[in-house]
Tab-separated table of C-alpha atoms in Angstrom:
chain	number	residue	atom	x	y	z
A	1	MET	CA	-54.910	-16.446	-33.835
A	2	HIS	CA	-55.753	-15.000	-37.251
A	3	PHE	CA	-54.165	-16.426	-40.416
A	4	THR	CA	-53.490	-13.687	-42.966
A	5	SER	CA	-51.998	-15.666	-45.869
A	6	GLU	CA	-51.347	-19.211	-47.042
A	7	ARG	CA	-49.146	-20.747	-49.740
A	8	ARG	CA	-47.989	-24.242	-50.657
A	9	LEU	CA	-44.347	-24.829	-51.520
A	10	ASP	CA	-42.971	-27.323	-54.023
A	11	ASP	CA	-41.898	-29.733	-51.270
A	12	GLY	CA	-45.428	-29.995	-49.893
A	13	VAL	CA	-44.880	-27.577	-47.003
A	14	LEU	CA	-47.763	-25.249	-46.182
A	15	VAL	CA	-46.658	-21.758	-45.075
A	16	ARG	CA	-49.132	-19.564	-43.223
A	17	GLU	CA	-48.594	-16.094	-41.860
A	18	PHE	CA	-50.581	-15.210	-38.736
A	19	THR	CA	-51.164	-12.520	-36.171
A	20	LEU	CA	-51.963	-13.008	-32.513
A	21	GLY	CA	-52.852	-9.628	-31.111
A	22	GLU	CA	-49.743	-7.563	-31.871
A	23	ILE	CA	-47.594	-10.646	-32.470
A	24	PRO	CA	-46.791	-11.481	-36.130
A	25	GLY	CA	-45.757	-15.049	-36.859
A	26	THR	CA	-45.175	-17.721	-39.489
A	27	LEU	CA	-46.204	-21.365	-39.313
A	28	TRP	CA	-44.618	-23.961	-41.604
A	29	ALA	CA	-46.205	-27.423	-41.593
A	30	PRO	CA	-46.382	-30.557	-43.733
A	31	GLU	CA	-49.632	-31.329	-45.501
A	32	SER	CA	-50.625	-34.102	-43.110
A	33	ALA	CA	-53.973	-35.303	-41.836
A	34	ALA	CA	-52.432	-36.467	-38.557
A	35	PRO	CA	-51.281	-34.033	-35.833
A	36	VAL	CA	-47.520	-33.434	-35.855
A	37	PRO	CA	-44.992	-32.295	-33.220
A	38	LEU	CA	-44.154	-28.603	-32.934
A	39	ILE	CA	-40.801	-26.820	-32.988
A	40	LEU	CA	-40.527	-23.193	-31.871
A	41	MET	CA	-37.750	-21.543	-33.881
A	42	ALA	CA	-36.107	-18.232	-32.947
A	43	HIS	CA	-33.233	-16.350	-34.550
A	44	ASN	CA	-30.361	-15.012	-32.436
A	45	ASN	CA	-30.713	-11.719	-30.611
A	46	GLY	CA	-34.034	-10.625	-32.005
A	47	LEU	CA	-33.431	-10.796	-35.752
A	48	PRO	CA	-36.611	-11.220	-37.851
A	49	LYS	CA	-38.538	-14.431	-38.460
A	50	SER	CA	-38.035	-13.762	-42.179
A	51	ALA	CA	-34.228	-14.161	-41.951
A	52	ASP	CA	-33.036	-16.438	-44.747
A	53	ARG	CA	-31.219	-18.953	-42.531
A	54	LEU	CA	-34.200	-19.347	-40.217
A	55	VAL	CA	-36.610	-19.799	-43.129
A	56	ALA	CA	-34.377	-22.466	-44.697
A	57	ARG	CA	-34.165	-24.383	-41.408
A	58	ALA	CA	-37.903	-24.080	-40.805
A	59	ARG	CA	-38.794	-25.335	-44.265
A	60	HIS	CA	-36.418	-28.302	-43.922
A	61	CYS	CA	-37.875	-29.254	-40.527
A	62	ALA	CA	-41.440	-28.970	-41.829
A	63	ALA	CA	-40.623	-31.218	-44.776
A	64	ALA	CA	-39.324	-33.745	-42.221
A	65	GLY	CA	-42.707	-33.897	-40.489
A	66	TYR	CA	-42.805	-31.035	-37.989
A	67	ALA	CA	-44.903	-27.935	-37.550
A	68	VAL	CA	-42.450	-25.044	-37.132
A	69	ALA	CA	-43.435	-21.657	-35.762
A	70	SER	CA	-41.512	-18.415	-35.506
A	71	ILE	CA	-42.616	-14.986	-34.336
A	72	ASP	CA	-41.298	-11.466	-34.156
A	73	ALA	CA	-41.594	-11.027	-30.407
A	74	ALA	CA	-41.406	-7.679	-28.620
A	75	GLY	CA	-38.376	-5.737	-29.869
A	76	CYS	CA	-37.581	-8.323	-32.538
A	77	GLY	CA	-37.749	-8.102	-36.321
A	78	ASP	CA	-39.909	-5.189	-37.413
A	79	ARG	CA	-41.653	-4.755	-34.059
A	80	PRO	CA	-41.356	-1.209	-32.690
A	81	ARG	CA	-38.465	-0.538	-30.344
A	82	SER	CA	-38.336	1.977	-27.538
A	83	ALA	CA	-36.137	5.044	-27.703
A	84	ALA	CA	-34.017	3.575	-24.903
A	85	ASP	CA	-33.569	0.353	-26.876
A	86	GLU	CA	-32.522	2.225	-29.998
A	87	GLN	CA	-30.029	4.232	-27.936
A	88	VAL	CA	-28.451	1.034	-26.592
A	89	ARG	CA	-28.221	-0.406	-30.109
A	90	ALA	CA	-26.562	2.787	-31.359
A	91	GLU	CA	-24.044	2.609	-28.516
A	92	LEU	CA	-23.356	-1.029	-29.378
A	93	ARG	CA	-22.647	-0.157	-33.021
A	94	ARG	CA	-20.352	2.676	-31.963
A	95	ALA	CA	-18.428	0.473	-29.504
A	96	MET	CA	-18.011	-2.313	-32.048
A	97	ARG	CA	-16.659	0.113	-34.660
A	98	ALA	CA	-14.211	1.469	-32.079
A	99	GLY	CA	-13.110	-1.984	-30.966
A	100	GLU	CA	-14.244	-1.356	-27.383
A	101	PRO	CA	-15.567	-4.029	-24.953
A	102	VAL	CA	-19.253	-4.679	-25.588
A	103	ASP	CA	-20.329	-7.272	-22.984
A	104	GLY	CA	-21.826	-4.628	-20.704
A	105	ILE	CA	-23.823	-3.149	-23.587
A	106	PHE	CA	-25.033	-6.597	-24.664
A	107	GLU	CA	-26.140	-7.233	-21.084
A	108	THR	CA	-28.258	-4.067	-21.162
A	109	LEU	CA	-29.713	-4.948	-24.566
A	110	ILE	CA	-30.265	-8.718	-24.504
A	111	GLY	CA	-31.502	-9.172	-20.925
A	112	PRO	CA	-34.701	-7.130	-21.394
A	113	LEU	CA	-35.162	-8.537	-24.911
A	114	VAL	CA	-35.337	-12.061	-23.478
A	115	GLU	CA	-37.649	-11.094	-20.625
A	116	ASN	CA	-40.044	-9.292	-22.977
A	117	ALA	CA	-40.006	-12.056	-25.589
A	118	VAL	CA	-40.757	-15.038	-23.322
A	119	PRO	CA	-44.395	-14.123	-22.486
A	120	GLU	CA	-45.202	-13.626	-26.172
A	121	TRP	CA	-43.666	-16.965	-27.116
A	122	ARG	CA	-45.710	-18.675	-24.385
A	123	THR	CA	-48.899	-16.966	-25.561
A	124	THR	CA	-48.137	-18.123	-29.104
A	125	LEU	CA	-47.523	-21.663	-27.880
A	126	ASP	CA	-50.931	-21.692	-26.156
A	127	ALA	CA	-52.624	-20.722	-29.422
A	128	LEU	CA	-50.634	-23.114	-31.602
A	129	LEU	CA	-51.439	-26.134	-29.452
A	130	GLU	CA	-55.140	-25.478	-30.005
A	131	LEU	CA	-54.751	-26.079	-33.752
A	132	PRO	CA	-55.918	-29.555	-34.827
A	133	GLN	CA	-52.842	-30.203	-37.003
A	134	ILE	CA	-50.452	-29.742	-34.054
A	135	GLY	CA	-50.317	-32.469	-31.447
A	136	GLY	CA	-47.106	-31.898	-29.527
A	137	PRO	CA	-44.692	-32.606	-27.981
A	138	VAL	CA	-42.824	-29.320	-28.340
A	139	GLY	CA	-39.187	-28.587	-29.141
A	140	TYR	CA	-37.210	-25.375	-29.337
A	141	SER	CA	-34.485	-24.453	-31.852
A	142	GLY	CA	-32.338	-21.339	-32.124
A	143	TRP	CA	-31.371	-18.362	-29.981
A	144	THR	CA	-29.632	-19.678	-26.850
A	145	ALA	CA	-30.537	-16.949	-24.352
A	146	LEU	CA	-34.234	-17.205	-25.159
A	147	GLY	CA	-34.089	-21.002	-25.313
A	148	ILE	CA	-32.634	-21.244	-21.810
A	149	ARG	CA	-35.337	-18.982	-20.386
A	150	LEU	CA	-38.139	-20.834	-22.188
A	151	ALA	CA	-36.815	-24.268	-21.224
A	152	VAL	CA	-36.882	-23.219	-17.569
A	153	ALA	CA	-40.209	-21.364	-17.655
A	154	GLU	CA	-42.192	-23.577	-20.049
A	155	PRO	CA	-42.736	-27.223	-18.971
A	156	ARG	CA	-44.205	-28.154	-22.370
A	157	ILE	CA	-40.794	-27.910	-24.055
A	158	ALA	CA	-39.401	-31.438	-24.269
A	159	ALA	CA	-36.061	-30.868	-26.073
A	160	ALA	CA	-33.935	-27.947	-27.233
A	161	GLY	CA	-31.385	-27.323	-29.970
A	162	LEU	CA	-29.315	-24.213	-29.234
A	163	PHE	CA	-26.818	-22.215	-31.301
A	164	ALA	CA	-23.865	-21.014	-29.215
A	165	GLY	CA	-23.487	-17.817	-31.249
A	166	GLY	CA	-24.932	-14.708	-29.617
A	167	TYR	CA	-24.501	-13.119	-26.208
A	168	VAL	CA	-26.079	-14.941	-23.253
A	169	PRO	CA	-26.843	-12.642	-20.289
A	170	ARG	CA	-25.608	-13.534	-16.807
A	171	ALA	CA	-29.139	-14.352	-15.663
A	172	GLN	CA	-29.537	-17.000	-18.369
A	173	ARG	CA	-26.051	-18.389	-17.703
A	174	GLU	CA	-27.190	-19.011	-14.130
A	175	GLU	CA	-30.519	-20.434	-15.297
A	176	ALA	CA	-28.678	-22.928	-17.506
A	177	ARG	CA	-28.192	-25.087	-14.393
A	178	GLN	CA	-31.990	-25.501	-14.260
A	179	VAL	CA	-32.303	-26.764	-17.842
A	180	THR	CA	-33.139	-30.481	-17.624
A	181	VAL	CA	-34.496	-31.319	-21.096
A	182	PRO	CA	-32.344	-33.130	-23.704
A	183	LEU	CA	-30.048	-30.618	-25.370
A	184	LEU	CA	-28.107	-30.280	-28.632
A	185	PHE	CA	-25.603	-27.396	-28.508
A	186	LEU	CA	-23.982	-26.130	-31.739
A	187	LEU	CA	-20.692	-24.235	-31.521
A	188	GLN	CA	-18.741	-22.497	-34.277
A	189	TRP	CA	-15.136	-22.911	-33.155
A	190	ASP	CA	-13.918	-19.639	-34.711
A	191	ASP	CA	-16.926	-17.416	-33.941
A	192	GLU	CA	-15.327	-14.002	-33.606
A	193	GLY	CA	-18.197	-12.608	-31.541
A	194	ASN	CA	-18.583	-15.497	-29.127
A	195	PRO	CA	-15.504	-16.495	-27.090
A	196	ARG	CA	-15.055	-20.240	-27.363
A	197	GLN	CA	-14.339	-20.792	-23.669
A	198	ARG	CA	-17.488	-18.960	-22.619
A	199	ALA	CA	-19.561	-21.254	-24.837
A	200	LEU	CA	-17.818	-24.325	-23.423
A	201	ASP	CA	-18.420	-23.097	-19.875
A	202	LEU	CA	-22.100	-22.633	-20.703
A	203	PHE	CA	-22.341	-26.154	-22.087
A	204	ASP	CA	-20.766	-27.472	-18.893
A	205	ALA	CA	-23.292	-25.507	-16.799
A	206	PHE	CA	-26.421	-27.022	-18.359
A	207	GLY	CA	-28.128	-29.198	-15.762
A	208	THR	CA	-29.518	-31.811	-18.114
A	209	GLU	CA	-28.139	-35.342	-18.016
A	210	GLU	CA	-28.509	-35.649	-21.800
A	211	LYS	CA	-26.546	-32.991	-23.648
A	212	THR	CA	-24.513	-33.148	-26.839
A	213	LEU	CA	-21.994	-30.617	-28.145
A	214	HIS	CA	-21.298	-30.337	-31.883
A	215	ALA	CA	-18.348	-28.064	-32.715
A	216	ASN	CA	-17.387	-27.089	-36.266
A	217	LEU	CA	-14.587	-24.949	-37.649
A	218	GLY	CA	-15.663	-21.600	-39.031
A	219	GLY	CA	-17.121	-18.240	-38.099
A	220	HIS	CA	-20.476	-17.134	-36.755
A	221	THR	CA	-22.582	-17.870	-39.842
A	222	GLY	CA	-20.637	-20.927	-40.985
A	223	THR	CA	-22.709	-23.685	-39.355
A	224	PRO	CA	-22.680	-26.587	-41.848
A	225	TRP	CA	-26.015	-27.584	-43.367
A	226	PHE	CA	-25.575	-31.171	-42.151
A	227	GLU	CA	-26.131	-29.848	-38.617
A	228	VAL	CA	-29.706	-29.018	-39.634
A	229	GLU	CA	-30.133	-32.635	-40.697
A	230	ASP	CA	-28.563	-33.843	-37.439
A	231	GLY	CA	-30.911	-31.496	-35.601
A	232	ASN	CA	-33.877	-33.222	-37.204
A	233	ARG	CA	-32.554	-36.580	-36.014
A	234	PHE	CA	-32.164	-35.138	-32.512
A	235	PHE	CA	-35.786	-33.993	-32.506
A	236	ASP	CA	-36.911	-37.322	-34.000
A	237	ARG	CA	-35.511	-39.059	-30.934
A	238	HIS	CA	-37.275	-36.811	-28.469
A	239	LEU	CA	-40.455	-35.532	-30.133
A	240	LYS	CA	-41.695	-38.470	-32.220
């Protein structure tokens, strides 16, 4: 892991950009002498680690005493995409403009994105846990499809906060039954791109015995800020 830049914010959070092979990432952390727990934070469906909402959440969590890491995994953010991937994305845009069904296209797009991203997130986790300022345990926050796959594949994840917005492939909907860590699931009741019943069915499918559903009125990007604060309390219970 090679750190390429470092800056201190007004709230005492240290922000460091890093590369790990071809993987670009950002690490937010409090200025603390003692090791702190780690939260892996991913945006829905491969958007960049620099997305404003993700950065705001990461900074808030770091100020609350967590190290927070995000990466642009394969096919995410500014990472190069294959010609086939770009073709699928173009077809998705066309279908959405035409008002046509898009679940089949999302399945073709998101399934491989998850499978390609998981190994890079696990490699990043290996490197992060070698840093002296990070002591674990590890939580996950963000993109549901990726979070399900990581929670099943990565035993070091102790709790997960998931956003119901975003398409979840059939494979991850089946894997949800294998998720056993404590779970906080956030649902926007009027999310135009995520049918409410499908999100409720997914919540019901999670295998964990400790799961909480928070539902708020509003569209896809309308999650209230107080849910970020509640998310910190959720992680406080399970990571500190």
